[in-house]
Coordinates of C-alpha atoms in Angstrom, one line a residue:
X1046 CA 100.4 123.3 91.5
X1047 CA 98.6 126.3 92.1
X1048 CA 100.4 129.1 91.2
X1049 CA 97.7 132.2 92.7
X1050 CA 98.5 130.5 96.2
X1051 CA 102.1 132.2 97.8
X1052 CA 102.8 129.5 100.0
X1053 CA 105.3 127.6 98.0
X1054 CA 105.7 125.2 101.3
X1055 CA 102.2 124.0 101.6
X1056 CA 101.7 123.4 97.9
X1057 CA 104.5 121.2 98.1
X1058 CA 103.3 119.6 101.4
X1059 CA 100.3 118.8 99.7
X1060 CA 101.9 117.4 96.7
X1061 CA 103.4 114.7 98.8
X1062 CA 100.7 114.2 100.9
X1063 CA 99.0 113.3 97.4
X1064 CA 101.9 111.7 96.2
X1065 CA 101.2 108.9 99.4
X1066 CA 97.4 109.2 98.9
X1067 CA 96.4 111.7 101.2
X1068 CA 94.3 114.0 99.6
X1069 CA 94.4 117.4 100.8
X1070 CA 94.3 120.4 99.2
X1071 CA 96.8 123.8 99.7
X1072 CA 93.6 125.9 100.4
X1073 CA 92.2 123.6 103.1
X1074 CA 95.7 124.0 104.7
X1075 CA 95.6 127.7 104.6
X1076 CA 91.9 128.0 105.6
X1077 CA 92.2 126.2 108.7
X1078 CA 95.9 126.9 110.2
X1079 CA 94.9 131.0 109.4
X1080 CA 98.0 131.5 107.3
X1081 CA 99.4 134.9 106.1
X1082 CA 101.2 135.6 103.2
X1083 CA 104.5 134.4 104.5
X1084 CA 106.1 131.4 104.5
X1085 CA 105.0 128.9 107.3
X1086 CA 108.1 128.2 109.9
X1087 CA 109.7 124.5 110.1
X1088 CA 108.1 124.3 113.1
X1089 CA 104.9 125.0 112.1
X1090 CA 105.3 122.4 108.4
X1091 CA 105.8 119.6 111.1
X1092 CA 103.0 120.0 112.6
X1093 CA 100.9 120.6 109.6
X1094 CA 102.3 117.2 108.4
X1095 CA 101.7 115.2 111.1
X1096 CA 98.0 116.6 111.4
X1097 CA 97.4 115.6 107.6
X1098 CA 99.0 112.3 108.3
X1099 CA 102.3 112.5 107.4
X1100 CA 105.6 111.7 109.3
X1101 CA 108.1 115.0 108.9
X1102 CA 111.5 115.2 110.3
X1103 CA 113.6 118.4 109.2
X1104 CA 117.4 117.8 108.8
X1105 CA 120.4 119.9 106.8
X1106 CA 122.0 117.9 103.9
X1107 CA 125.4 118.7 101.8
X1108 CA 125.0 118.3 97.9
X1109 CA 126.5 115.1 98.1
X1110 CA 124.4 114.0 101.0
X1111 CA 121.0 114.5 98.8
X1112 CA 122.7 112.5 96.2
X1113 CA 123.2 109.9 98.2
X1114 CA 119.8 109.4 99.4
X1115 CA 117.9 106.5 98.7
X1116 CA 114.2 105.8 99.2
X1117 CA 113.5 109.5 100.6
X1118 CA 112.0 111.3 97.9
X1119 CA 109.7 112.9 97.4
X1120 CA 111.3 115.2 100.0
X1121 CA 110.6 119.3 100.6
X1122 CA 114.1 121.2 100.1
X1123 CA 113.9 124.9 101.2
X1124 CA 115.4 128.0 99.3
X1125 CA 117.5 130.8 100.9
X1126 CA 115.1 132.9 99.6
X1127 CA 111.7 131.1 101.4
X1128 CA 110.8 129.3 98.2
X1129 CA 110.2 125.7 98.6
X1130 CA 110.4 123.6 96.0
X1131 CA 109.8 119.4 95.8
X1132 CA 113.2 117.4 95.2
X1133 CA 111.8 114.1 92.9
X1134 CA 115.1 112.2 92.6
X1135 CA 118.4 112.6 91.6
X1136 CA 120.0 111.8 88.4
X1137 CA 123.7 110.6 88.3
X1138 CA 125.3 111.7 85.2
X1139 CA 129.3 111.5 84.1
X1140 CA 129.1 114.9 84.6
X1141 CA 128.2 115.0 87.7
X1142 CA 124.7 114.3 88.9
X1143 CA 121.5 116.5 88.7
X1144 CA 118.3 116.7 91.0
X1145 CA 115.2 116.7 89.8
X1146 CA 112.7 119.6 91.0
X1147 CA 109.4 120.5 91.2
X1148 CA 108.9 124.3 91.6
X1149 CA 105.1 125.1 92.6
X1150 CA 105.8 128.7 91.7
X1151 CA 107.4 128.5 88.5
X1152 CA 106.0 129.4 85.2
X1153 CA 105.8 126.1 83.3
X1154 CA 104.9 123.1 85.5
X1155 CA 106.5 120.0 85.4
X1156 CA 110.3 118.3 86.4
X1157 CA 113.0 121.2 85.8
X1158 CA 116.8 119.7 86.4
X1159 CA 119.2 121.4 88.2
X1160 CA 123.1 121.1 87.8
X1161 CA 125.0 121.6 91.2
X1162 CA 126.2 125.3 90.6
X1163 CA 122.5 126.3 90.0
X1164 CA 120.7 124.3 93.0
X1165 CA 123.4 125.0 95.6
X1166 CA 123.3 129.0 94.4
X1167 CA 119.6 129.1 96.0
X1168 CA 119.7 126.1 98.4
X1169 CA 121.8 126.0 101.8
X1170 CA 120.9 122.4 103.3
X1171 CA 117.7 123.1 104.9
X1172 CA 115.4 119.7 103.5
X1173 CA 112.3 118.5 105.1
X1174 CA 111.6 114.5 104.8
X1175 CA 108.5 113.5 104.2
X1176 CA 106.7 110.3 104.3
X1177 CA 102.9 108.4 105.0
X1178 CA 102.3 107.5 108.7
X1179 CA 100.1 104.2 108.5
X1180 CA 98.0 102.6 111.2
X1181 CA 98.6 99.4 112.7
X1182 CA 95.6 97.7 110.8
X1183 CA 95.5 100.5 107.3
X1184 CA 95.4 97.5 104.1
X1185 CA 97.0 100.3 102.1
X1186 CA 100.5 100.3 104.0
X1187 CA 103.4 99.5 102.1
X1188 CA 104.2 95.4 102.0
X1189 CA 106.8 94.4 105.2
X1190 CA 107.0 92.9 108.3
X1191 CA 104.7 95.1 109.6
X1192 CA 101.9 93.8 107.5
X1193 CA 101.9 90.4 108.9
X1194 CA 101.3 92.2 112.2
X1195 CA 97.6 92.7 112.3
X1196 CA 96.9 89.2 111.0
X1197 CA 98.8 87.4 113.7
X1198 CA 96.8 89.9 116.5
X1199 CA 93.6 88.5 115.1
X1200 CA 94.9 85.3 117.0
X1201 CA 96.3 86.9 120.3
X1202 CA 93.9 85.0 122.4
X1203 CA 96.0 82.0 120.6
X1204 CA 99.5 83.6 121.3
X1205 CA 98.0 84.4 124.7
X1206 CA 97.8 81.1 125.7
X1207 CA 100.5 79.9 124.6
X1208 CA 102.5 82.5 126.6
X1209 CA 100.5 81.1 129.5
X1210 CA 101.6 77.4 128.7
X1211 CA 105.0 78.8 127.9
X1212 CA 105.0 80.5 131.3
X1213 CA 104.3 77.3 133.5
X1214 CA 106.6 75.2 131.3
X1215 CA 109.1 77.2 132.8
X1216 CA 108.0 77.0 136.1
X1217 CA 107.7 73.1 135.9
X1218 CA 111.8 73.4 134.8
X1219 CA 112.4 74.2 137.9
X1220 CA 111.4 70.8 139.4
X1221 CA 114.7 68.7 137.4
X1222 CA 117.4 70.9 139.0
X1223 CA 115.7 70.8 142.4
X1224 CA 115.5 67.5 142.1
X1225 CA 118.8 66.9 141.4
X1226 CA 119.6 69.1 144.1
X1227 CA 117.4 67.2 146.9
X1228 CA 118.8 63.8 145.7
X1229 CA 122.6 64.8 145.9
X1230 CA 122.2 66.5 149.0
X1231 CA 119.6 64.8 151.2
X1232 CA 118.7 61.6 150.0
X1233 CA 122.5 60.1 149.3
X1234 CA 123.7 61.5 152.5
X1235 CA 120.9 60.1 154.5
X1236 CA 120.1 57.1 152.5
X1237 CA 116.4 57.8 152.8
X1238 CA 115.0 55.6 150.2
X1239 CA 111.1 57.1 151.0
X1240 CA 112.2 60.0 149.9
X1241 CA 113.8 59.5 146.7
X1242 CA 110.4 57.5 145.9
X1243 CA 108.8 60.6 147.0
X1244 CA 111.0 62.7 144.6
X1245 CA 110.8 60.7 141.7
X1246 CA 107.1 60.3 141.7
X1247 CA 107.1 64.3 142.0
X1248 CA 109.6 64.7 139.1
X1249 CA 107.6 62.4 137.1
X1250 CA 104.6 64.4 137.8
X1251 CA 106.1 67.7 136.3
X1252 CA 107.5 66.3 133.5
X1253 CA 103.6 64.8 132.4
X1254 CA 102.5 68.7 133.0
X1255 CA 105.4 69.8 131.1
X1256 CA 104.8 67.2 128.4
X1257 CA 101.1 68.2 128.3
X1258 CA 101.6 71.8 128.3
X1259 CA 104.3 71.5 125.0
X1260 CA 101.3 69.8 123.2
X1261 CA 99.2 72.1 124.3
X1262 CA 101.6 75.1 123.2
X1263 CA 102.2 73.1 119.6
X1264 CA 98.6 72.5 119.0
X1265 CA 97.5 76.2 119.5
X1266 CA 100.3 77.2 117.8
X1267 CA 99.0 74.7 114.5
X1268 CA 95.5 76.2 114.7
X1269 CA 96.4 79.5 114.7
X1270 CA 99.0 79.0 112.1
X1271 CA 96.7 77.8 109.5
X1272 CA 94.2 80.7 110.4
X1273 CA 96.5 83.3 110.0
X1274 CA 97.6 81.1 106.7
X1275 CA 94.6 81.2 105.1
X1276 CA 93.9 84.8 105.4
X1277 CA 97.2 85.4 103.9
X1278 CA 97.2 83.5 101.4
X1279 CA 94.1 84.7 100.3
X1280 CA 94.5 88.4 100.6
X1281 CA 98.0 87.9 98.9
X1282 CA 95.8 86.2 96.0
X1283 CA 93.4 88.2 95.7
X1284 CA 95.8 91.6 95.3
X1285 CA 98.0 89.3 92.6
X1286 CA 94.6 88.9 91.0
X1287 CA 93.5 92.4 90.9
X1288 CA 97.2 93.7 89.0
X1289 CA 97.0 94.9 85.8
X1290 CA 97.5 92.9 82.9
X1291 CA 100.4 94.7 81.7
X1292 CA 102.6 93.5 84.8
X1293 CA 102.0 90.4 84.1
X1294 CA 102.9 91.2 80.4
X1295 CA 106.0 92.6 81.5
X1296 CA 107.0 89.9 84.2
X1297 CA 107.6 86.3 83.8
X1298 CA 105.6 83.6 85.4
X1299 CA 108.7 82.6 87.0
X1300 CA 109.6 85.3 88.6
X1301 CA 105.7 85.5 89.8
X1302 CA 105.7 82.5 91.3
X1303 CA 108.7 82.7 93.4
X1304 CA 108.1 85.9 94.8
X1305 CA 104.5 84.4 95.7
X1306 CA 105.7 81.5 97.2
X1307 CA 107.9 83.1 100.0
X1308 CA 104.7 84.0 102.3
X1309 CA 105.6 80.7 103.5
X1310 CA 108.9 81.2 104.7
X1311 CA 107.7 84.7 106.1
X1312 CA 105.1 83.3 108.5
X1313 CA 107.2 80.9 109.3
X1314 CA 109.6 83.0 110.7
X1315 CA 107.5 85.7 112.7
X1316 CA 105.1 82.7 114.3
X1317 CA 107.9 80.1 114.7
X1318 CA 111.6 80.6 115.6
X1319 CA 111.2 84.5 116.3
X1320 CA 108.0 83.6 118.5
X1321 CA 109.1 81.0 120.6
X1322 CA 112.7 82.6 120.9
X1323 CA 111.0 85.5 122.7
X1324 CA 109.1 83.1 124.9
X1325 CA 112.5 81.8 126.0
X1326 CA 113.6 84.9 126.6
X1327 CA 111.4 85.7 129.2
X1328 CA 112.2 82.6 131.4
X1329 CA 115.2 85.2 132.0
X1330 CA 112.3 86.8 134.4
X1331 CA 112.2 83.3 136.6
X1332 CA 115.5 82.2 136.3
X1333 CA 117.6 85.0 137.2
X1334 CA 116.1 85.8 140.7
X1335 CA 116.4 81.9 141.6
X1336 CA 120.4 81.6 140.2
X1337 CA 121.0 85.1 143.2
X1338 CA 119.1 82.9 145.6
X1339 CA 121.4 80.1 145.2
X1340 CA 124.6 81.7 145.4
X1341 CA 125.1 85.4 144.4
X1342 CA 128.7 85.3 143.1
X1343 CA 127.7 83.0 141.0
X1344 CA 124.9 84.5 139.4
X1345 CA 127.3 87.3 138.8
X1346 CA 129.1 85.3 136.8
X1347 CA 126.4 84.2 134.8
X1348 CA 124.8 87.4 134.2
X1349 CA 128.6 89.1 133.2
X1350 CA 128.0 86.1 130.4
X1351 CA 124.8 87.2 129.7
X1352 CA 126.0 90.7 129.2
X1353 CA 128.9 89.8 127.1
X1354 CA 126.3 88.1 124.5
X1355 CA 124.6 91.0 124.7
X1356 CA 126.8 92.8 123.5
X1357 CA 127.8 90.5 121.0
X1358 CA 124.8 90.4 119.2
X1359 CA 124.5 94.3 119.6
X1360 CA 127.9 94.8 118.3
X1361 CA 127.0 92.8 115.2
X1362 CA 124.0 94.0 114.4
X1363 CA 125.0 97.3 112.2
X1364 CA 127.2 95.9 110.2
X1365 CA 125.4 93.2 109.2
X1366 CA 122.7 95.6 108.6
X1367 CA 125.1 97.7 106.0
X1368 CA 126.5 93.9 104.5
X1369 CA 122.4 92.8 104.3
X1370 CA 121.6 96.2 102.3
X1371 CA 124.5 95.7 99.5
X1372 CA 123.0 91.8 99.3
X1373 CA 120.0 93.5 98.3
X1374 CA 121.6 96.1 96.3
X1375 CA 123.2 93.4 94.8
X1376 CA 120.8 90.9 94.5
X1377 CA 118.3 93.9 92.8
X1378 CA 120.7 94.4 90.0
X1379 CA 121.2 90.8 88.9
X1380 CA 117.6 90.1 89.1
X1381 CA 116.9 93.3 86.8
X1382 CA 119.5 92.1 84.2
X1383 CA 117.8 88.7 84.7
X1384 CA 114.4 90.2 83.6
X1385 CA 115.3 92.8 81.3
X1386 CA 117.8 89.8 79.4
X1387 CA 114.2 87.6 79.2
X1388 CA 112.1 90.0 78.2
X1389 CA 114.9 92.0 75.6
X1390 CA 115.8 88.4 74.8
X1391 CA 114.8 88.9 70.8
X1392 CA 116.7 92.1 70.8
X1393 CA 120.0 90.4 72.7
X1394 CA 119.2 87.5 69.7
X1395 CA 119.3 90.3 67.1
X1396 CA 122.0 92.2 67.9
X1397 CA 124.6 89.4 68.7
X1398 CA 125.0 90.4 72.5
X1399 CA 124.8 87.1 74.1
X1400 CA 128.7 87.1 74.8
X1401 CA 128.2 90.8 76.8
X1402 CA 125.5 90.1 78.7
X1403 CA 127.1 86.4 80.1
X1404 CA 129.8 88.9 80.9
X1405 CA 127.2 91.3 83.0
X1406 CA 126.0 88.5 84.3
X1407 CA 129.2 86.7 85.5
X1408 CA 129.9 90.3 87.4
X1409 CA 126.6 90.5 88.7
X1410 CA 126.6 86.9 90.0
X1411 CA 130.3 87.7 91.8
X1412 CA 129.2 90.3 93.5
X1413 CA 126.1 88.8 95.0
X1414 CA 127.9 85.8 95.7
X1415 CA 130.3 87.3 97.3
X1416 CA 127.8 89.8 99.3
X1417 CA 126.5 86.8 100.2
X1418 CA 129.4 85.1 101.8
X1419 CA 130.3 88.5 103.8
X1420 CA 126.8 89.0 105.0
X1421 CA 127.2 84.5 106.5
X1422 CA 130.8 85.6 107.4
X1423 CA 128.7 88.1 110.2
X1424 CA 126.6 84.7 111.1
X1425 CA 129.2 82.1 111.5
X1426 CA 131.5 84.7 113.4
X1427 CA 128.4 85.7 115.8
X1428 CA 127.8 82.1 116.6
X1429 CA 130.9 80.7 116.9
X1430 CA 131.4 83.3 119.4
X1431 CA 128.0 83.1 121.4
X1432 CA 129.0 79.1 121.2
X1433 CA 132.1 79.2 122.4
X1434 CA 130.8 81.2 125.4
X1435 CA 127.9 78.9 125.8
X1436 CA 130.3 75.7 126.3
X1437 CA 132.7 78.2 128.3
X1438 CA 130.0 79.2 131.2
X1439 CA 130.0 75.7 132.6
X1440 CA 133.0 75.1 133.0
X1441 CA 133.6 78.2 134.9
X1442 CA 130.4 78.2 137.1
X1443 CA 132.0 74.6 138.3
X1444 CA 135.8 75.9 138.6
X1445 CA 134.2 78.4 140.8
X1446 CA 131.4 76.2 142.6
X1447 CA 134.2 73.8 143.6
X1448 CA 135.3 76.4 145.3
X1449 CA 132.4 77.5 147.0
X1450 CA 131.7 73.9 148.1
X1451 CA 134.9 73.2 149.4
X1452 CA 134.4 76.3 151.4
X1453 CA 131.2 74.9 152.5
X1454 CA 129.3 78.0 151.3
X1455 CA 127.1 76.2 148.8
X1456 CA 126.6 72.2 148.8
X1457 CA 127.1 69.7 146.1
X1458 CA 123.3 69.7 145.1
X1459 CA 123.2 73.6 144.8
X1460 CA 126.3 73.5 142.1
X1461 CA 124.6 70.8 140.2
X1462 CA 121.0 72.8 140.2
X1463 CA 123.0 75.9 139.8
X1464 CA 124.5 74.4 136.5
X1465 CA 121.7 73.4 134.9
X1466 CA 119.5 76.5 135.6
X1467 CA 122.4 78.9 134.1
X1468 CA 122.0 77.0 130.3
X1469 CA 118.4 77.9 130.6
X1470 CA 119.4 81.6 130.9
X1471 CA 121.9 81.8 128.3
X1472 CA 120.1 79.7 126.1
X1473 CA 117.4 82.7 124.4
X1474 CA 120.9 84.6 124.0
X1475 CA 122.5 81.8 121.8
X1476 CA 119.3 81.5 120.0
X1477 CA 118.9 85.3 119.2
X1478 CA 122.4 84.9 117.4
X1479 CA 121.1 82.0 115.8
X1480 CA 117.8 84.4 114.3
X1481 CA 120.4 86.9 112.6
X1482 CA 120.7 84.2 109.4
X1483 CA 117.6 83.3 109.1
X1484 CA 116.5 87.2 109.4
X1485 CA 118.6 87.8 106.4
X1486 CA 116.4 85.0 104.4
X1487 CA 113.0 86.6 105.8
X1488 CA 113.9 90.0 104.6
X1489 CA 114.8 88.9 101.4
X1490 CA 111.8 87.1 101.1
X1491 CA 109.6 89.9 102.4
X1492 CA 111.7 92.2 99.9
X1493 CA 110.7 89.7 96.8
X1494 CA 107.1 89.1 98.1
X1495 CA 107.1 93.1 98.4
X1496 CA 107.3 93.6 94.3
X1497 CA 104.1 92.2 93.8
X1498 CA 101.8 93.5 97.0
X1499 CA 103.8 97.1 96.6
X1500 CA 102.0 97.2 93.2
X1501 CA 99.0 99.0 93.0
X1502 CA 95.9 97.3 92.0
X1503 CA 93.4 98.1 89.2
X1504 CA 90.7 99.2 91.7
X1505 CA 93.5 102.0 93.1
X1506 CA 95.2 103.0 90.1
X1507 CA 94.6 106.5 89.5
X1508 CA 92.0 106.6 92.5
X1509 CA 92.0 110.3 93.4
X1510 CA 90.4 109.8 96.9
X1511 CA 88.1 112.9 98.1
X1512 CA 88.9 115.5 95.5
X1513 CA 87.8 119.6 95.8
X1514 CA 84.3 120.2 95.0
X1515 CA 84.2 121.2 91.5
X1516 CA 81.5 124.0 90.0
X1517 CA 81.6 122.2 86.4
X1518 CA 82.6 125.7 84.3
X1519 CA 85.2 125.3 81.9
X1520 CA 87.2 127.8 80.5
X1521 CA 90.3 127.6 78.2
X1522 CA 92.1 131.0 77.7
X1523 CA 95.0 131.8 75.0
X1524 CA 95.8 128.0 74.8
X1525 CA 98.4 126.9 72.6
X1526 CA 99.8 123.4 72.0
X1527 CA 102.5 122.2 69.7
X1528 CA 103.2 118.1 69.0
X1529 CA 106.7 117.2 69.5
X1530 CA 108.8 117.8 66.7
X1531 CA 106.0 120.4 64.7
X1532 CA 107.2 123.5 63.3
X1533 CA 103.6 125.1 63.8
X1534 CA 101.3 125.2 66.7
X1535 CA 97.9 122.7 66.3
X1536 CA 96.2 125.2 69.1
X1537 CA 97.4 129.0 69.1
X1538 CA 96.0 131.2 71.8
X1539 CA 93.0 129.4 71.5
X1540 CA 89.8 130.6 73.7
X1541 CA 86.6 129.2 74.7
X1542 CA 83.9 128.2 77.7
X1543 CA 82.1 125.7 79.0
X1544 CA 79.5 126.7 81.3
X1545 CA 78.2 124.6 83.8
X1546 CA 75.3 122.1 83.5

């Protein structure tokens, strides 16, 4: 921090920005936004942030709201008094917790902690959240779903056509219901055996095109699997090659290798079941407008199902997102105790410990286990619903289509095309339900596959980016330095220059 600058705000702007590897510097900032001595306005600290490239969102917090925050900081609380300072973390404590500041203004630099009394005394709630806006295609953002994204557009003329195929297979599922639907209505009540032949040979027709277009669809979706595979792979590679030795010191080969090995499953997951689900879904699109054509109260029926699952599925979806973050939670700290137990294992040898740490263990294995169970509980209970509804659809749509053709209002065929069309319509829904479990095992696997391409590489490691031009003079003024522990200083008020060159 640069303590002959006044505004507390941008210094600690730029401090995050160069905490997520933006480098910027506080007189840059002033230069260029033509700031005065006074403190800039929330207003105006948003839209400094986004310009820098930073994502800012202001919001009030209680005491225990900022304790409770998790993955936030480095985030920019603001003083009654216009000082800002830069909130690092909070640490819990049995007497209560304490947050962690950095003051640009203050006399000493470095992490001062500040009870409750003493923070709340200046602060009122007023906290700016801060984090790194990445591009679509930046290598540097941090390791998710979203970093599969740009390798699986390197293929999009892939993907495109196998929308296409996906597109005209849905068309060609149109020709069994009609079939069905000329057969039961024309051809048994006339007896016109030409025109079954006729039929038949058509049907067959559409099912080779149907069959021909799934290969199609399988084998573009092989090639541009492996592609997108062997880019993966070897960018993942490459970053676990380019660690530094000391996490692989500090982590066993294990624990390496599994989280390496769940790029599989990842991939898997976006180009397969996720992929072709939303393929399905948008037979939705030729489907629907047909199922009105053939008999609107019917379609009404099968759309109030549709909306029901809907609902379901967006019913279900926060708490399994709250029961999916304490499996993490959960899975976190009995994969810590794991490692720290391997790597401390001389030390739990030495020390006897062996009896408390099965005990930790035990508790820790409980509580995922049963975090577990909860989070499949949300599964089970979302599909046996969506099932249940599924089976129940058909039954009504012929309950009610009886009806309708006793009434003479639709005929016999209709029902039965009418029937088969409606499973293609709720079938994407069933499936979506179906994607919540295996979502859970592609998020844990992104999360483990995450602690090795979250680390930063040797090449990055203390890379500064585009730093202030420096003029090279050096000049140390009344410097004094004491080791830990000394009763003397080793420097006291010590002077002396450097020039340039």
């Amino acid at each position: 921090m640069d303590a002959k600058f006044p505004h507390a705000a941008i210094q600690c702007l730029t401090a995050i920005a160069q905490h997520h590897g933006i480098q910027i510097h506080p007189e840059r900032v002033i230069h260029e936004y033509a700031l005065a001595d006074e403190e800039p306005a929330d207003s105006l600290l948003l839209h400094i942030a986004s310009e820098i490239g930073l994502k800012a969102r202001s919001d009030r917090l209680s005491w225990d709201g900022l304790c409770a925050q998790q993955g936030v900081f480095p985030l920019l609380a603001r003083f009654q008094d216009g000082v800002s300072v830069i909130v690092v973390g909070v640490q819990p404590g049995e007497g209560g917790a304490r947050v962690a500041v950095v003051d640009p203004l203050a006399a000493t630099a470095g992490v001062q902690l500040y009870e409750r009394e003493a923070f709340c005394a200046r602060w009122q709630g007023a906290v700016v959240f801060l984090k790194r806006s990445y591009a679509l295609s930046d290598p540097h953002q941090p390791f998710g779903l979203r970093w599969f994204i740009p390798e699986i557009l390197k293929q999009k003329t892939a993907f495109r056509d196998m929308a296409l195929a996906a597109v005209a297979m849905h068309v060609l599922a149109l020709a069994a219901p009609m079939f069905f639907q000329l057969v039961i209505d024309k051809v048994l009540v006339h007896r016109t055996m030409s025109t079954l032949s006729v039929l038949a040979a058509g049907v067959v027709i559409a099912l080779v095109f149907d069959a021909v277009f799934g290969y199609v669809r399988q084998l573009l979706m092989l090639a541009a699997t492996n592609k997108i595979d062997m880019r993966l792979t070897r960018r993942t590679f490459g970053h676990l090659l380019s660690l530094p030795i000391d996490y692989f010191e500090t982590t066993t080969a294990g624990v390496i290798t599994r989280h390496m090995q769940q790029l599989e499953s990842i991939r898997h997951f976006l180009t397969g079941r996720l992929f072709f689900t939303a393929l399905d879904t948008t037979a939705l699109l030729i489907f629907l407008p047909l199922l009105f054509a053939y008999s609107f109260k019917l379609a009404l029926i099968v759309l109030g199902f549709t909306l029901v699952l809907a609902g379901i599925i967006a019913a279900l979806l926060p708490t399994y997102r709250r029961r999916l973050d304490a499996l993490y939670s959960a899975e976190g700290k009995r994969q810590a105790l794991l490692v720290e137990t391997i790597h401390g294992m001389r030390t739990v040898k030495a020390l006897a410990i062996e009896p408390m740490q099965r005990r930790m263990w035990d508790q820790l294995s409980a509580e995922a286990i049963t975090t577990h169970f909860r989070v499949g509980q949300i599964s089970i209970s979302g599909g046996t619903i969506t099932d249940f509804l599924g089976k129940l659809l058909p039954v009504t749509i012929i309950v009610v289509g009886a009806q309708d053709v006793f009434d003479q209002t639709i005929t016999a065929g209709v029902l039965i095309a009418f029937q088969m069309l409606s499973g293609r319509v709720v079938q994407p829904l069933i499936q979506i339900v179906g994607l919540i479990n295996e979502y859970q095992q592609t998020a844990l696997s992104v999360r483990m596959l995450g602690e090795v391409m979250n680390r930063p590489s040797e090449g990055r490691l203390g890379a500064g980016g585009v730093r202030p031009q420096l003029k090279g003079d050096i000049a140390f003024e009344d410097v004094t330095f004491r080791y830990p522990g000394a009763s003397i200083n080793a420097l006291d008020r010590a002077r002396f220059r450097i020039p340039a060159g």
